[in-house]
XYZ file of C-alpha atoms in Angstrom:
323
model
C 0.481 -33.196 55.723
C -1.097 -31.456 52.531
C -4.469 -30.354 53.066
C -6.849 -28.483 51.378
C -6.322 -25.451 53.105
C -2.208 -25.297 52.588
C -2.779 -26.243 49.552
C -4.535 -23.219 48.670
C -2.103 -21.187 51.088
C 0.525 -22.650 49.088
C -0.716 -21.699 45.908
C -1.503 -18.104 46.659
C 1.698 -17.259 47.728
C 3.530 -18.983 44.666
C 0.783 -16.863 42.449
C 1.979 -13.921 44.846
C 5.519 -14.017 44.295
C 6.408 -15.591 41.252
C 7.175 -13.518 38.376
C 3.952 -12.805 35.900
C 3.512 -12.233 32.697
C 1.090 -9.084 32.515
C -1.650 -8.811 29.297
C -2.012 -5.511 27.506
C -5.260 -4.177 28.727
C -4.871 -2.488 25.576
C -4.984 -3.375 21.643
C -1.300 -3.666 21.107
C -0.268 -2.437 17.713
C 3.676 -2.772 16.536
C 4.619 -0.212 14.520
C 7.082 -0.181 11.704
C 8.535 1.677 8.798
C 7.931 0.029 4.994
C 11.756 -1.130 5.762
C 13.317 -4.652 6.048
C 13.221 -5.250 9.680
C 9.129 -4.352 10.141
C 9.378 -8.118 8.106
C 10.054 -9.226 11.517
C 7.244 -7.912 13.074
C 4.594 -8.975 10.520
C 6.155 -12.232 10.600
C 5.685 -12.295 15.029
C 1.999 -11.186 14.416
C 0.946 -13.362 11.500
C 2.469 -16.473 13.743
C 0.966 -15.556 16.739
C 3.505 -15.058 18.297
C 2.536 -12.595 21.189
C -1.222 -14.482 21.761
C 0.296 -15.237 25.093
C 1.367 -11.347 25.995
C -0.868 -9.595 23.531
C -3.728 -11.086 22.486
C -5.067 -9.830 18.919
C -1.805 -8.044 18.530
C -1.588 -6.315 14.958
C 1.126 -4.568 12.508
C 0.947 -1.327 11.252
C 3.454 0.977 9.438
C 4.139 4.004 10.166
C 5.307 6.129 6.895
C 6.584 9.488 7.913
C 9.142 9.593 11.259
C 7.260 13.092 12.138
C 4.070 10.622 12.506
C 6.415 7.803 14.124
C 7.714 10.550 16.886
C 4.080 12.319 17.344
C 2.615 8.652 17.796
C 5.352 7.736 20.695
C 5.455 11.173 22.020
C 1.613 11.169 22.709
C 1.393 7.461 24.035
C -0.877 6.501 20.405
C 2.222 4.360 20.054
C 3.427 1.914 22.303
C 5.977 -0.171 20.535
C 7.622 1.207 17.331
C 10.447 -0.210 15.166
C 12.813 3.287 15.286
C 15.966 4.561 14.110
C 17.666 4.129 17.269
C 19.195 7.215 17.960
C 15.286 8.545 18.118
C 14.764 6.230 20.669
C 17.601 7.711 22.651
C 16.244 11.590 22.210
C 12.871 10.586 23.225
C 14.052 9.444 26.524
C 16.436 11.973 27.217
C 13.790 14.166 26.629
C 11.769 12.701 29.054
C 8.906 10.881 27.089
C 9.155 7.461 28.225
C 10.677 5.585 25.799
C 13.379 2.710 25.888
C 15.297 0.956 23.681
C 14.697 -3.423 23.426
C 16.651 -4.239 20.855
C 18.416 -3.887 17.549
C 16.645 -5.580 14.679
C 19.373 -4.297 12.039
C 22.734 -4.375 12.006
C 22.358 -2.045 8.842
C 20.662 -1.683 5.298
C 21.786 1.189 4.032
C 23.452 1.676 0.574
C 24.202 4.194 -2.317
C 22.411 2.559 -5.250
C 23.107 3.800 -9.216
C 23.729 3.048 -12.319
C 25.998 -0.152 -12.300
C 29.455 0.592 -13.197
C 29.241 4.610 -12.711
C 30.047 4.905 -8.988
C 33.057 3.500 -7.404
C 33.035 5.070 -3.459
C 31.942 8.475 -2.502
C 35.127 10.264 -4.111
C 33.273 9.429 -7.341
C 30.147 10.985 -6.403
C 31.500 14.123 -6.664
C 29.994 16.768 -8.711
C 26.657 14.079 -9.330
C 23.013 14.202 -8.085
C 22.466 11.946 -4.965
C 18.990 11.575 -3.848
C 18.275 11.505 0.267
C 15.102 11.172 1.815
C 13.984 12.187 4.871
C 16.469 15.683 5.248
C 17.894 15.757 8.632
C 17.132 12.199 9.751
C 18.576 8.403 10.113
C 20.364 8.154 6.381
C 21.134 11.656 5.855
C 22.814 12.134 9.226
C 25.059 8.519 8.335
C 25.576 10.078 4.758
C 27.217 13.091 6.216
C 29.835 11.221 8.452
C 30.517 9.334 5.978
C 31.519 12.345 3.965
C 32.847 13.960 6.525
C 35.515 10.721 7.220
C 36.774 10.717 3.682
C 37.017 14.755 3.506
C 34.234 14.962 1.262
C 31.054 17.479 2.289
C 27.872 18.005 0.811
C 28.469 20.714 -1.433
C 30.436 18.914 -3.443
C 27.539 17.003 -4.702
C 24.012 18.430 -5.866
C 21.582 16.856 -3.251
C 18.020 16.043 -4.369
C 15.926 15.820 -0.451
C 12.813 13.597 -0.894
C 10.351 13.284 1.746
C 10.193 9.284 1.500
C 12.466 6.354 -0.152
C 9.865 6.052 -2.779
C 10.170 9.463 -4.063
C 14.095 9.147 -4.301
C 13.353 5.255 -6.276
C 11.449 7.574 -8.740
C 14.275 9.931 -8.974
C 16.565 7.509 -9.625
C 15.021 5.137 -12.097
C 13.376 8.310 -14.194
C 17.043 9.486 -14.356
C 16.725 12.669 -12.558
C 19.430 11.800 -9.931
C 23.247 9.869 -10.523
C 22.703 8.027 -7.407
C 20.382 7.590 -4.261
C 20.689 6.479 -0.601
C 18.897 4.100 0.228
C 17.700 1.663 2.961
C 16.289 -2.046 2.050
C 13.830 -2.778 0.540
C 13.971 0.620 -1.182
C 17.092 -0.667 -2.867
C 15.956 -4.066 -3.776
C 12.747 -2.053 -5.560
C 15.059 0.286 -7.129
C 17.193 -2.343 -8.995
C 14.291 -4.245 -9.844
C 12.329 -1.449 -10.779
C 14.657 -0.358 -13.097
C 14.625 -3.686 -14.645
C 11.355 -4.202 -15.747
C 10.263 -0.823 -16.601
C 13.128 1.072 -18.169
C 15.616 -1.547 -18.631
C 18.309 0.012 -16.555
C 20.805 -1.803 -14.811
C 21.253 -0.422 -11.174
C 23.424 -1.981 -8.328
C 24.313 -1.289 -4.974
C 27.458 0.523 -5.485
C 28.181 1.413 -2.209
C 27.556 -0.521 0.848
C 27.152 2.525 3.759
C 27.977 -0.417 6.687
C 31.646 -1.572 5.563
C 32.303 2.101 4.953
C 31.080 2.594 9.197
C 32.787 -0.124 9.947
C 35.970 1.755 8.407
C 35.446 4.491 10.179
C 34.391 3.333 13.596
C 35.979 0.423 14.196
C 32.533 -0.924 15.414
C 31.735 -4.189 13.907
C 27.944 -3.361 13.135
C 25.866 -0.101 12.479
C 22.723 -0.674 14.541
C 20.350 1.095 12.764
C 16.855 0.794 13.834
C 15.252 -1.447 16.912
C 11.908 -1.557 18.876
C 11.279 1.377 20.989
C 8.404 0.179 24.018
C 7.230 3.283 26.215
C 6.574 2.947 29.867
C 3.220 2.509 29.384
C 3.395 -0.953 27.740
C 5.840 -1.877 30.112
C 3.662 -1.239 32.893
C 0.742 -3.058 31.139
C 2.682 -6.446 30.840
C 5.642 -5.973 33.064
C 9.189 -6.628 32.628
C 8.440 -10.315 31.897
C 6.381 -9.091 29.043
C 8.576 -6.960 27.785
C 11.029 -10.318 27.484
C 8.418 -12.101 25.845
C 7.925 -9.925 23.610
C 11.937 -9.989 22.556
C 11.347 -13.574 22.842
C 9.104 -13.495 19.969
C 10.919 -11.263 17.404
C 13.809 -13.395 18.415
C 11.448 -16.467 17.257
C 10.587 -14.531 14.101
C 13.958 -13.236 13.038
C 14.910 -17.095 12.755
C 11.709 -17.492 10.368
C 12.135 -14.453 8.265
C 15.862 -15.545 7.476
C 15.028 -19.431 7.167
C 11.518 -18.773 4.747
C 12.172 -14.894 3.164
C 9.813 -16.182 0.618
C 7.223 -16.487 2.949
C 7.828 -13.867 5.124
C 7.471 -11.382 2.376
C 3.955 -12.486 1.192
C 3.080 -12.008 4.793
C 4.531 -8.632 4.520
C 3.847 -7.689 1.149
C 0.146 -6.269 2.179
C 1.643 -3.525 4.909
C 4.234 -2.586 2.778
C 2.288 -1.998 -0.912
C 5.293 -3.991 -2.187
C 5.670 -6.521 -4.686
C 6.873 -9.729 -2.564
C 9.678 -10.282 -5.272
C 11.079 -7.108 -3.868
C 10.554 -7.723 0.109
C 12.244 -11.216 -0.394
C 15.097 -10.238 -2.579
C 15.729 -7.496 0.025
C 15.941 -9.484 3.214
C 19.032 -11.205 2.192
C 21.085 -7.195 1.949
C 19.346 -6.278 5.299
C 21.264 -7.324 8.236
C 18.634 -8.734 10.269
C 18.538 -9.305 13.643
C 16.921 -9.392 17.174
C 19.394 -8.386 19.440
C 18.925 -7.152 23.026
C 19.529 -3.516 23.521
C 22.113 -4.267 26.490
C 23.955 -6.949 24.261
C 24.809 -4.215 21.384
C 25.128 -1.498 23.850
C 28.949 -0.845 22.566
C 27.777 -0.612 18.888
C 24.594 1.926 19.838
C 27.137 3.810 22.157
C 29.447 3.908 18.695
C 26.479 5.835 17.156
C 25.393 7.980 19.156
C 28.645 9.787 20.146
C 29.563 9.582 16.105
C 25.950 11.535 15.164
C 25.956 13.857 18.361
C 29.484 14.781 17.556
C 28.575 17.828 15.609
C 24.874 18.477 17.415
C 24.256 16.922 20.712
C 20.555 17.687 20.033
C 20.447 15.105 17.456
C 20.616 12.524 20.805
C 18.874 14.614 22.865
C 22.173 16.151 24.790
C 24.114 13.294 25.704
C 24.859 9.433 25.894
C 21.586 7.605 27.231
C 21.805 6.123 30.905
C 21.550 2.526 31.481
C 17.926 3.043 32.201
C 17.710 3.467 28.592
C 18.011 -0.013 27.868
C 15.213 -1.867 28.191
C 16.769 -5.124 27.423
């Protein structure tokens, strides 16, 4: 019979063995770039979403990837929306980071004056803006070159330290063209617009021309990095819940982009019109690290190709993935 006391015996060792959900002890902050798929993660926190694993969680951006790698290098951050080949040199360097997921399956394009540029063969001899020199864009620009026999000096290449600076290039006409990632692009063409009645486009889309080259059916651009220290603060199951979330936000984002981007307007010092026009050109998903595992493998052997470094030395282990 069911008494009091194997009731409680009962209890204790369900409580004991069943799998548990941990709380941050911590304030946990998600991190993002002013790019299309940090949408996802305003949208999580403003739905409280994660009151279950992380109580009072909040959104940030982060808007340099020197701060982005200083803040998971030093444990300041915890869970960061990366480019995910920086994910995979941070744990083959031994920092403690993993890859979730994938939360784009690319948003990257060569923007300029509409009717001027045709495919990179007809960027030849122009100005191209790039931001961020030696990083996520700039690394996919120069396989892409390098696939169609093209290299950089056969283009004048304007370096700005953030997508902004290369919008202002572009629109003040100091550059032919720009790379760009979303919503950079949608702010570019609409920028142009309204203040100097310019007609830009997206003249190149960067993920059929990867898909051309690679055979791989997506470019998986950025995803959630979580460090060992937030995974030992709310467990495995956590770490689930957490995917479970985004995966509930994705689905919100794409259903309402209105919405979502006056939630994410604030954090990204972006006019909404731009954020929601964007969302639709950015690919956006929530995909579990494991499940696009082919595409990320893709990646990293096409950018370590010519510098191992760039991935920290070699292919991530399966420890890698998180998810």
């Amino acid at each position: 019979m069911l008494n009091r006391r194997t009731f409680v015996t009962a209890l204790s060792t369900a409580i004991l063995t069943s799998p548990r959900i941990g709380r941050a002890t911590e304030p946990l902050t998600l991190w993002g770039p002013p790019a299309a798929p940090s949408i996802i993660l305003a949208q999580a926190i403003a739905d409280g979403l994660l009151k279950d694993v992380a109580p009072g969680a909040s959104f940030k951006t982060w808007k340099t990837p020197d701060e982005m790698r200083a803040g998971l290098s030093s444990g300041n951050m915890t869970a960061a929306l990366v480019p995910t080949y920086v994910a995979a040199n941070l744990y083959n360097r031994g920092l403690g980071v993993r890859l979730a997921n994938v939360m784009t399956r690319g948003l990257l394009y060569v923007v300029a004056p509409s009717g001027t540029v045709t495919d990179l063969a007809s960027l030849k001899g122009k100005r191209v803006a790039v931001p961020f020199r030696n990083d996520m864009p700039d690394f996919i620009f120069r396989r892409l070159l390098a696939a169609e026999n093209l290299q950089l000096s056969d283009f004048t290449i304007e370096y700005s330290g953030t997508p902004p600076e290369a919008v202002q290039l572009l629109v003040a006409g100091r550059v032919d063209a720009a790379l760009l990632s979303e919503p950079a692009c949608s702010g570019s063409i609409l920028r142009a617009k309204w203040t100097a009645w310019k007609n830009l486009e997206r003249a190149i889309d960067c993920q059929k021309l990867w898909a051309a080259m690679t055979g791989s059916a997506t470019m998986p651009q950025a995803g959630l990095a979580v460090t060992d220290k937030l995974t030992a603060q709310i467990g495995a199951d956590g770490i689930v819940a957490l995917q479970q979330a985004l995966e509930t936000a994705v689905r919100a984002v794409i259903d309402n982009p209105s919405a979502a981007a006056s939630i994410a307007a604030p954090e990204f010092g972006l006019p909404a019109t731009v954020i929601e026009r964007s969302i639709e050109f950015s690919n956006l998903v929530v995909e579990r690290a494991t499940t696009a595992r082919t595409d990320l493998t893709t990646l990293f052997d096409v950018l370590a190709k010519e510098d191992p470094r760039i991935i920290g030395g070699k292919n991530p282990d399966d420890k890698f993935y998180a998810l």
